[in-house]
Short mmCIF file of C-alpha atoms and ligand atoms in Angstrom, two decimals:
data_model
loop_
_atom_site.label_atom_id
_atom_site.label_comp_id
_atom_site.label_asym_id
_atom_site.label_seq_id
_atom_site.Cartn_x
_atom_site.Cartn_y
_atom_site.Cartn_z
CA UNK P 1 -35.13 15.11 -19.29
CA UNK P 2 -35.62 17.07 -16.00
CA UNK P 3 -33.74 14.75 -13.58
CA UNK P 4 -30.65 12.63 -13.70
CA UNK P 5 -29.10 10.03 -11.16
CA UNK P 6 -25.37 9.63 -11.20
CA UNK P 7 -22.48 8.04 -9.35
CA UNK P 8 -18.83 9.41 -9.28
CA UNK P 9 -15.93 7.53 -7.89
CA UNK P 10 -13.32 8.33 -5.25
CA UNK P 11 -9.82 8.97 -6.53
CA UNK P 12 -6.24 8.84 -5.45
CA UNK P 13 -4.54 12.11 -6.57
CA UNK P 14 -0.75 12.49 -6.90
CA UNK P 15 -0.41 8.74 -6.91
CA UNK P 16 3.01 8.70 -5.44
CA UNK P 17 5.32 11.27 -7.21
CA UNK P 18 2.83 12.96 -9.56
CA UNK P 19 1.88 16.03 -7.51
CA UNK P 20 -1.16 17.68 -9.33
CA UNK P 21 -0.54 15.59 -12.38
CA UNK P 22 -1.42 11.96 -11.67
CA UNK P 23 -4.69 10.43 -10.35
CA UNK P 24 -6.37 7.06 -10.27
CA UNK P 25 -10.02 6.25 -10.07
CA UNK P 26 -11.21 3.70 -7.56
CA UNK P 27 -14.03 1.10 -7.83
CA UNK P 28 -15.16 1.98 -4.31
CA UNK P 29 -16.06 4.10 -2.47
CA UNK P 30 -18.23 6.38 -4.63
CA UNK P 31 -20.98 9.03 -4.05
CA UNK P 32 -24.45 9.04 -5.72
CA UNK P 33 -26.32 12.21 -6.87
CA UNK P 34 -29.85 13.31 -7.88
CA UNK P 35 -29.74 16.35 -10.13
CA UNK P 36 -32.86 18.29 -11.29
CA UNK P 37 -33.01 21.12 -13.56
CA UNK P 38 -35.29 24.01 -12.72
CA UNK P 39 -36.77 26.83 -14.71
CA UNK P 40 -35.92 29.44 -12.13
CA UNK P 41 -32.30 30.56 -11.80
CA UNK P 42 -30.19 29.58 -8.79
CA UNK P 43 -28.57 26.46 -7.31
CA UNK P 44 -29.75 24.62 -4.30
CA UNK P 45 -27.63 21.80 -2.63
CA UNK P 46 -28.87 19.18 -0.26
CA UNK P 47 -26.73 16.67 1.46
CA UNK P 48 -28.29 13.34 2.77
CA UNK P 49 -27.02 10.34 4.45
CA UNK P 50 -25.14 11.68 7.40
CA UNK P 51 -22.84 14.45 6.25
CA UNK P 52 -25.28 17.28 6.84
CA UNK P 53 -22.50 19.37 8.37
CA UNK P 54 -21.01 19.98 4.91
CA UNK P 55 -21.67 23.57 3.66
CA UNK P 56 -24.74 23.69 1.36
CA UNK P 57 -24.39 27.31 0.26
CA UNK P 58 -23.71 26.89 -3.50
CA UNK P 59 -20.65 29.05 -3.38
CA UNK P 60 -19.17 27.07 -0.48
CA UNK P 61 -20.04 23.47 -1.84
CA UNK P 62 -18.03 21.95 -4.59
CA UNK P 63 -21.16 20.72 -6.40
CA UNK P 64 -22.82 24.02 -5.99
CA UNK P 65 -19.80 26.02 -7.24
CA UNK P 66 -19.25 23.78 -10.13
CA UNK P 67 -23.03 24.27 -10.92
CA UNK P 68 -22.66 28.05 -10.77
CA UNK P 69 -19.64 27.93 -13.12
CA UNK P 70 -21.60 25.72 -15.46
CA UNK P 71 -24.34 28.31 -15.79
CA UNK P 72 -21.80 31.25 -16.10
CA UNK P 73 -19.68 29.40 -18.70
CA UNK P 74 -22.63 28.16 -20.87
CA UNK P 75 -25.05 31.04 -20.40
CA UNK P 76 -28.05 28.63 -20.40
CA UNK P 77 -31.07 29.92 -18.48
CA UNK P 78 -32.34 27.98 -15.57
CA UNK P 79 -31.04 26.51 -12.34
CA UNK P 80 -30.48 23.24 -10.52
CA UNK P 81 -31.28 21.31 -7.40
CA UNK P 82 -28.40 18.92 -6.42
CA UNK P 83 -28.94 16.11 -3.89
CA UNK P 84 -25.71 14.42 -2.72
CA UNK P 85 -25.90 10.97 -1.22
CA UNK P 86 -22.55 10.75 0.41
CA UNK P 87 -20.87 7.41 1.16
CA UNK P 88 -17.20 8.37 0.86
CA UNK P 89 -15.24 9.98 3.71
CA UNK P 90 -14.78 13.67 3.54
CA UNK P 91 -11.64 15.73 4.01
CA UNK P 92 -9.49 12.61 3.80
CA UNK P 93 -7.69 12.92 0.48
CA UNK P 94 -9.95 10.63 -1.45
CA UNK P 95 -11.52 13.18 -3.93
CA UNK P 96 -14.87 13.49 -2.24
CA UNK P 97 -15.27 17.14 -3.09
CA UNK P 98 -13.97 16.36 -6.67
CA UNK P 99 -16.59 13.71 -7.21
CA UNK P 100 -19.40 16.14 -6.27
CA UNK P 101 -18.05 18.75 -8.67
CA UNK P 102 -17.68 16.26 -11.47
CA UNK P 103 -21.27 15.01 -10.93
CA UNK P 104 -22.64 18.55 -11.05
CA UNK P 105 -20.85 19.45 -14.26
CA UNK P 106 -21.66 16.09 -16.05
CA UNK P 107 -25.19 16.08 -14.91
CA UNK P 108 -26.07 19.66 -15.86
CA UNK P 109 -24.41 19.17 -19.33
CA UNK P 110 -26.74 16.19 -19.80
CA UNK P 111 -29.88 17.95 -18.42
CA UNK P 112 -29.42 21.09 -20.46
CA UNK P 113 -28.20 19.42 -23.61
CA UNK P 114 -25.06 21.58 -23.76
CA UNK P 115 -22.82 18.85 -25.01
CA UNK P 116 -19.59 20.38 -23.76
CA UNK P 117 -16.33 18.57 -24.34
CA UNK P 118 -15.03 16.45 -21.51
CA UNK P 119 -12.14 18.89 -21.01
CA UNK P 120 -14.46 21.86 -20.64
CA UNK P 121 -16.64 19.93 -18.12
CA UNK P 122 -13.55 18.94 -16.16
CA UNK P 123 -12.44 22.45 -16.08
CA UNK P 124 -15.88 23.54 -14.76
CA UNK P 125 -15.54 20.84 -12.06
CA UNK P 126 -12.05 21.99 -11.18
CA UNK P 127 -13.49 25.45 -10.46
CA UNK P 128 -15.79 23.86 -8.23
CA UNK P 129 -13.16 21.97 -6.42
CA UNK P 130 -11.60 25.38 -5.43
CA UNK P 131 -14.40 25.47 -2.78
CA UNK P 132 -12.56 22.81 -0.72
CA UNK P 133 -8.86 23.13 -1.50
CA UNK P 134 -8.56 26.65 -2.39
CA UNK P 135 -6.75 25.92 -5.70
CA UNK P 136 -8.40 24.66 -8.92
CA UNK P 137 -6.17 21.64 -9.55
CA UNK P 138 -7.54 19.14 -12.05
CA UNK P 139 -6.02 15.65 -10.91
CA UNK P 140 -8.96 14.30 -8.80
CA UNK P 141 -11.74 15.78 -11.11
CA UNK P 142 -10.09 14.36 -14.23
CA UNK P 143 -9.99 10.82 -12.77
CA UNK P 144 -13.49 10.97 -11.33
CA UNK P 145 -14.64 12.22 -14.65
CA UNK P 146 -12.89 9.79 -16.94
CA UNK P 147 -11.98 6.83 -14.75
CA UNK P 148 -8.75 5.03 -15.10
CA UNK P 149 -5.17 6.61 -14.52
CA UNK P 150 -5.01 10.18 -15.63
CA UNK P 151 -2.00 12.36 -16.42
CA UNK P 152 -2.78 16.12 -16.38
CA UNK P 153 -0.35 16.93 -19.15
CA UNK P 154 -1.18 20.64 -19.43
CA UNK P 155 -3.24 22.84 -17.07
CA UNK P 156 -4.18 25.92 -19.34
CA UNK P 157 -5.68 24.80 -21.63
CA UNK P 158 -6.43 21.52 -20.03
CA UNK P 159 -4.95 18.39 -21.72
CA UNK P 160 -5.25 14.99 -20.27
CA UNK P 161 -3.70 11.63 -21.07
CA UNK P 162 -5.56 8.61 -19.77
CA UNK P 163 -4.40 4.97 -19.43
CA UNK P 164 -6.68 1.94 -18.58
CA UNK P 165 -4.51 -0.18 -16.31
CA UNK P 166 -5.68 -3.69 -15.30
CA UNK P 167 -7.23 -3.96 -11.93
CA UNK P 168 -4.89 -2.67 -9.25
CA UNK P 169 -5.76 -3.97 -5.82
CA UNK P 170 -5.52 -1.31 -3.19
CA UNK P 171 -5.90 -0.92 0.51
CA UNK P 172 -6.83 2.59 1.83
CA UNK P 173 -6.58 3.54 5.58
CA UNK P 174 -8.96 6.52 5.79
CA UNK P 175 -7.85 9.28 7.99
CA UNK P 176 -9.11 12.97 8.06
CA UNK P 177 -6.61 15.68 7.69
CA UNK P 178 -5.91 17.77 10.50
CA UNK P 179 -5.73 20.91 8.34
CA UNK P 180 -8.24 21.88 5.66
CA UNK P 181 -5.34 21.95 3.19
CA UNK P 182 -1.58 21.57 3.71
CA UNK P 183 -0.74 22.55 0.10
CA UNK P 184 0.64 25.80 1.17
CA UNK P 185 3.25 24.04 3.30
CA UNK P 186 4.84 22.27 0.20
CA UNK P 187 8.06 24.03 -0.70
CA UNK P 188 8.21 26.00 -3.94
CA UNK P 189 11.63 24.70 -4.95
CA UNK P 190 13.39 21.35 -5.09
CA UNK P 191 17.15 20.94 -5.61
CA UNK P 192 18.09 19.72 -9.11
CA UNK P 193 19.20 16.22 -7.92
CA UNK P 194 15.73 15.75 -6.40
CA UNK P 195 13.98 17.10 -9.54
CA UNK P 196 15.86 14.40 -11.61
CA UNK P 197 14.94 11.76 -9.17
CA UNK P 198 11.21 12.93 -9.22
CA UNK P 199 11.25 12.89 -13.02
CA UNK P 200 12.53 9.30 -13.02
CA UNK P 201 9.85 8.21 -10.53
CA UNK P 202 7.05 9.77 -12.52
CA UNK P 203 8.40 8.19 -15.64
CA UNK P 204 8.40 4.83 -13.83
CA UNK P 205 4.83 5.24 -12.83
CA UNK P 206 3.66 5.87 -16.37
CA UNK P 207 5.77 3.04 -17.65
CA UNK P 208 4.52 0.57 -15.17
CA UNK P 209 0.89 1.67 -15.73
CA UNK P 210 1.29 1.22 -19.58
CA UNK P 211 2.89 -2.20 -18.94
CA UNK P 212 0.22 -3.17 -16.47
CA UNK P 213 2.97 -4.42 -14.18
CA UNK P 214 1.61 -4.47 -10.62
CA UNK P 215 5.03 -4.92 -8.83
CA UNK P 216 6.51 -2.00 -10.79
CA UNK P 217 3.46 0.20 -10.14
CA UNK P 218 3.85 -0.44 -6.45
CA UNK P 219 7.57 0.31 -6.52
CA UNK P 220 7.05 3.49 -8.46
CA UNK P 221 4.30 5.03 -6.22
CA UNK P 222 6.34 4.42 -3.02
CA UNK P 223 8.49 7.49 -3.44
CA UNK P 224 7.99 11.20 -3.66
CA UNK P 225 9.95 14.42 -2.77
CA UNK P 226 7.01 16.84 -3.13
CA UNK P 227 3.83 15.84 -1.15
CA UNK P 228 4.71 12.93 0.89
CA UNK P 229 7.31 14.55 3.11
CA UNK P 230 4.90 17.21 4.04
CA UNK P 231 1.71 15.43 4.25
CA UNK P 232 3.16 12.43 6.07
CA UNK P 233 4.51 14.65 8.77
CA UNK P 234 0.82 15.03 9.95
CA UNK P 235 0.24 11.27 10.16
CA UNK P 236 1.60 10.00 13.44
CA UNK P 237 3.30 6.67 12.97
CA UNK P 238 3.56 7.06 9.12
CA UNK P 239 7.05 5.66 8.78
CA UNK P 240 6.32 2.58 10.85
CA UNK P 241 3.21 1.95 9.03
CA UNK P 242 4.98 2.15 5.75
CA UNK P 243 7.61 -0.28 6.98
CA UNK P 244 5.15 -2.73 8.22
CA UNK P 245 2.90 -2.70 5.32
CA UNK P 246 5.84 -3.44 3.04
CA UNK P 247 6.96 -6.19 5.28
CA UNK P 248 3.39 -7.57 5.10
CA UNK P 249 3.62 -7.70 1.32
CA UNK P 250 2.51 -4.39 0.09
CA UNK P 251 4.33 -3.45 -3.15
CA UNK P 252 4.25 0.35 -2.28
CA UNK P 253 2.51 2.94 -0.02
CA UNK P 254 1.99 6.56 -0.09
CA UNK P 255 -0.29 9.45 1.03
CA UNK P 256 -3.58 9.74 -0.88
CA UNK P 257 -3.98 13.16 -2.46
CA UNK P 258 -3.74 15.97 0.07
CA UNK P 259 -3.95 13.37 2.88
CA UNK P 260 -4.36 12.24 5.40
CA UNK P 261 -5.48 8.88 4.07
CA UNK P 262 -2.79 6.41 3.16
CA UNK P 263 -3.05 3.83 0.25
CA UNK P 264 -1.05 0.76 -0.45
CA UNK P 265 -0.71 -1.25 -3.68
CA UNK P 266 -0.91 -5.01 -2.99
CA UNK P 267 -0.72 -8.46 -4.71
CA UNK P 268 -4.22 -9.92 -4.37
CA UNK P 269 -3.02 -12.55 -1.91
CA UNK P 270 -1.53 -9.91 0.51
CA UNK P 271 -4.64 -7.64 0.63
CA UNK P 272 -5.82 -9.06 4.06
CA UNK P 273 -2.41 -8.88 5.76
CA UNK P 274 -1.79 -5.43 4.55
CA UNK P 275 -5.36 -4.40 5.69
CA UNK P 276 -4.66 -5.89 9.11
CA UNK P 277 -1.44 -3.73 9.35
CA UNK P 278 -3.39 -0.63 8.39
CA UNK P 279 -6.04 -1.40 10.99
CA UNK P 280 -3.55 -1.85 13.74
CA UNK P 281 -0.83 0.70 13.11
CA UNK P 282 -2.19 4.23 12.91
CA UNK P 283 -3.90 5.83 15.82
CA UNK P 284 -7.67 6.04 15.70
CA UNK P 285 -9.27 9.25 14.51
CA UNK P 286 -10.96 11.10 17.31
CA UNK P 287 -14.38 9.58 17.89
CA UNK P 288 -14.27 6.89 15.31
CA UNK P 289 -13.01 3.28 14.54
CA UNK P 290 -10.13 3.06 12.06
CA UNK P 291 -11.72 2.71 8.61
CA UNK P 292 -9.85 0.57 6.25
CA UNK P 293 -11.18 -0.05 2.70
CA UNK P 294 -10.04 -2.89 0.46
CA UNK P 295 -10.77 -1.82 -3.09
CA UNK P 296 -9.17 -1.66 -6.58
CA UNK P 297 -8.71 0.78 -9.38
CA UNK P 298 -11.58 1.35 -11.86
CA UNK P 299 -11.60 2.49 -15.46
CA UNK P 300 -15.16 3.69 -15.07
CA UNK P 301 -15.57 7.47 -14.25
CA UNK P 302 -18.81 9.34 -13.53
CA UNK P 303 -21.85 7.64 -15.00
CA UNK P 304 -25.62 7.62 -15.08
CA UNK P 305 -27.42 5.20 -12.82
CA UNK P 306 -31.09 4.16 -12.77
CA UNK P 307 -31.80 4.08 -9.09
CA UNK P 308 -30.16 5.47 -5.84
N1 HSE R 401 -2.90 17.28 -5.99
C1 HSE R 401 -3.71 17.83 -4.92
C2 HSE R 401 -2.86 18.07 -3.77
C3 HSE R 401 -4.79 16.85 -4.59
O1 HSE R 401 -1.95 17.32 -3.59
O2 HSE R 401 -3.11 19.13 -2.99
C4 HSE R 401 -5.56 17.15 -3.49
O3 HSE R 401 -6.44 16.02 -3.16
#
């Protein structure tokens, strides 16, 4: 096999209180990829469909960097051409860079027959993610690889627990972040009373996910002492949006991953009302109409497809 076509889903990392630990895969949006193996060494990346401003130098592109790590880790001879068909918004906290890194690791493993374990391929993908965030965190890549709800239980060595919740209806208000990454602004320490609350909130997310209880999932993702206070400070009107979305029937709302997109968990019959709030409340990103995506969780991660 010399070529493989793939799709890899967007993901919501942190998922409320689970900073660098939780992530959920989405049914949409997703990106598609064509990956070819070459006899000659070296990695080439091409981006099609309107995001040609993304870097394509392999060591500055998440798919390219993941591919370089794949060849370094496995020692297999050869190289790769990676074509990325982007549909998901970039730099918005929806795991776009993670999906590219995952597709590269997954695709090259198939093309070169290396049959690495999922945890090893996720580790390779997380090294690729460092091209965008500067830190090799594993939440987005784990969810994009495996689908479902993931818990990064241990980072080195990588240990992931995974749950398959029933469909969770979600509204996403896409918003690009104003900084490449605001991770560095998150304080290193929390007072003990906040640590206790954060532990309780994380436990509540896992319990609600295991129970498949939509109302409790919404309630549990609505609070966070670590990422939300920092990331929401870059989202003008965030507090008002949260209040209005909850009044419109959302069960919980928080910042998606590193921001600045915002996601809300909704009962199915409230999706449209919450989407309307999301469309009307936040200011429009420079030069673009507000993008609101009505979607749901997905237990399907990266996978081969048979046409682009
Ligand atoms: N856990 C990461 C962060 C996700 O919050 O920085 C980045 O999308």
